[in-house]
Tab-separated table of C-alpha atoms in Angstrom:
chain	number	residue	atom	x	y	z
A	1126	UNK	CA	-152.195	139.499	-72.211
A	1127	UNK	CA	-148.891	138.542	-70.598
A	1128	UNK	CA	-148.593	135.296	-68.771
A	1129	UNK	CA	-147.482	135.497	-65.170
A	1130	UNK	CA	-145.103	132.551	-65.495
A	1131	UNK	CA	-142.650	134.153	-67.876
A	1132	UNK	CA	-142.034	136.805	-70.480
A	1133	UNK	CA	-143.259	136.621	-74.034
A	1134	UNK	CA	-141.201	137.775	-76.993
A	1135	UNK	CA	-141.120	141.577	-76.597
A	1136	UNK	CA	-142.081	141.845	-72.940
A	1137	UNK	CA	-139.707	142.499	-70.040
A	1138	UNK	CA	-138.849	139.744	-67.611
A	1139	UNK	CA	-141.420	139.721	-64.771
A	1140	UNK	CA	-138.571	138.837	-62.418
A	1141	UNK	CA	-137.212	142.349	-62.973
A	1142	UNK	CA	-140.489	143.862	-61.769
A	1143	UNK	CA	-140.882	145.696	-58.502
A	1144	UNK	CA	-143.199	143.795	-56.166
A	1145	UNK	CA	-145.243	145.926	-53.777
A	1146	UNK	CA	-147.781	144.195	-51.526
A	1147	UNK	CA	-150.809	146.258	-50.544
A	1148	UNK	CA	-153.846	145.701	-48.343
A	1149	UNK	CA	-156.881	147.657	-49.488
A	1150	UNK	CA	-160.253	148.171	-47.811
A	1151	UNK	CA	-163.357	148.987	-49.823
A	1152	UNK	CA	-166.893	149.857	-48.763
A	1153	UNK	CA	-169.106	146.724	-48.583
A	1154	UNK	CA	-166.197	144.324	-49.120
A	1155	UNK	CA	-162.593	143.803	-48.190
A	1156	UNK	CA	-160.008	142.595	-50.632
A	1157	UNK	CA	-156.435	141.531	-50.178
A	1158	UNK	CA	-154.424	142.838	-53.111
A	1159	UNK	CA	-150.888	142.140	-54.238
A	1160	UNK	CA	-149.920	144.974	-56.578
A	1161	UNK	CA	-147.032	144.567	-59.013
A	1162	UNK	CA	-145.405	147.261	-61.126
A	1163	UNK	CA	-143.524	145.822	-64.065
A	1164	UNK	CA	-140.403	147.393	-65.522
A	1165	UNK	CA	-142.508	148.681	-68.456
A	1166	UNK	CA	-144.802	150.479	-65.940
A	1167	UNK	CA	-147.712	148.104	-66.516
A	1168	UNK	CA	-149.564	147.452	-63.273
A	1169	UNK	CA	-150.702	143.957	-62.309
A	1170	UNK	CA	-153.101	143.436	-59.436
A	1171	UNK	CA	-153.801	140.029	-57.942
A	1172	UNK	CA	-156.780	140.284	-55.611
A	1173	UNK	CA	-158.851	137.983	-53.438
A	1174	UNK	CA	-162.239	139.530	-52.745
A	1175	UNK	CA	-164.493	138.555	-49.869
A	1176	UNK	CA	-167.979	137.527	-50.828
A	1177	UNK	CA	-171.138	139.418	-49.961
A	1178	UNK	CA	-174.884	138.832	-50.245
A	1179	UNK	CA	-174.736	138.778	-54.050
A	1180	UNK	CA	-171.223	137.494	-54.864
A	1181	UNK	CA	-169.182	134.560	-53.528
A	1182	UNK	CA	-165.481	135.005	-52.698
A	1183	UNK	CA	-163.428	135.320	-55.868
A	1184	UNK	CA	-159.954	135.850	-57.290
A	1185	UNK	CA	-159.239	138.622	-59.773
A	1186	UNK	CA	-156.296	139.446	-62.025
A	1187	UNK	CA	-156.134	142.915	-63.549
A	1188	UNK	CA	-153.475	144.392	-65.838
A	1189	UNK	CA	-153.361	148.121	-66.554
A	1190	UNK	CA	-151.296	149.532	-69.417
A	1191	UNK	CA	-150.414	153.233	-69.037
A	1192	UNK	CA	-149.450	153.373	-72.730
A	1193	UNK	CA	-152.943	152.763	-74.087
A	1194	UNK	CA	-154.810	153.311	-70.798
A	1195	UNK	CA	-156.470	149.907	-71.117
A	1196	UNK	CA	-157.472	147.696	-68.204
A	1197	UNK	CA	-157.821	143.970	-68.770
A	1198	UNK	CA	-159.386	141.955	-65.985
A	1199	UNK	CA	-160.383	138.366	-65.393
A	1200	UNK	CA	-162.262	137.155	-62.350
A	1201	UNK	CA	-162.296	133.503	-61.395
A	1202	UNK	CA	-165.211	131.906	-59.583
A	1203	UNK	CA	-164.619	130.199	-56.256
A	1204	UNK	CA	-164.524	126.810	-58.017
A	1205	UNK	CA	-162.088	128.111	-60.662
A	1206	UNK	CA	-159.917	129.611	-57.921
A	1207	UNK	CA	-159.826	126.237	-56.174
A	1208	UNK	CA	-158.739	124.622	-59.461
A	1209	UNK	CA	-155.984	127.235	-59.872
A	1210	UNK	CA	-154.815	126.665	-56.299
A	1211	UNK	CA	-154.779	122.892	-56.871
A	1212	UNK	CA	-152.782	123.356	-60.074
A	1213	UNK	CA	-150.215	125.659	-58.430
A	1214	UNK	CA	-149.748	123.234	-55.520
A	1215	UNK	CA	-148.899	120.244	-57.744
A	1216	UNK	CA	-145.277	119.105	-57.176
A	1217	UNK	CA	-144.599	119.122	-60.924
A	1218	UNK	CA	-145.832	122.710	-61.217
A	1219	UNK	CA	-143.803	123.776	-58.161
A	1220	UNK	CA	-140.715	122.353	-59.843
A	1221	UNK	CA	-141.429	124.235	-63.080
A	1222	UNK	CA	-141.967	127.486	-61.157
A	1223	UNK	CA	-138.591	127.065	-59.414
A	1224	UNK	CA	-136.762	126.822	-62.752
A	1225	UNK	CA	-134.527	129.739	-63.644
A	1226	UNK	CA	-133.355	130.573	-67.138
């Protein structure tokens, strides 16, 4: 799976992707989704889902490849999401993310 912080060997630069924010409503839960279409037509969805009676709030990353029609998804727990948020807010990480090559 591609990393979101930069391209790997034969993958297009994510910076050349088209970024399209979207707000989606679903029955029994609401999610805020940021949908990204990469130059190679792969779709990336970053979603924060509200909790309900059986699930706590969570963060999900899904990548869909139209070439092989495969969907890869990872969902982080609320605690894992907090760890990710803490990581991304570290000054050292912010500096790395501002780097351009």
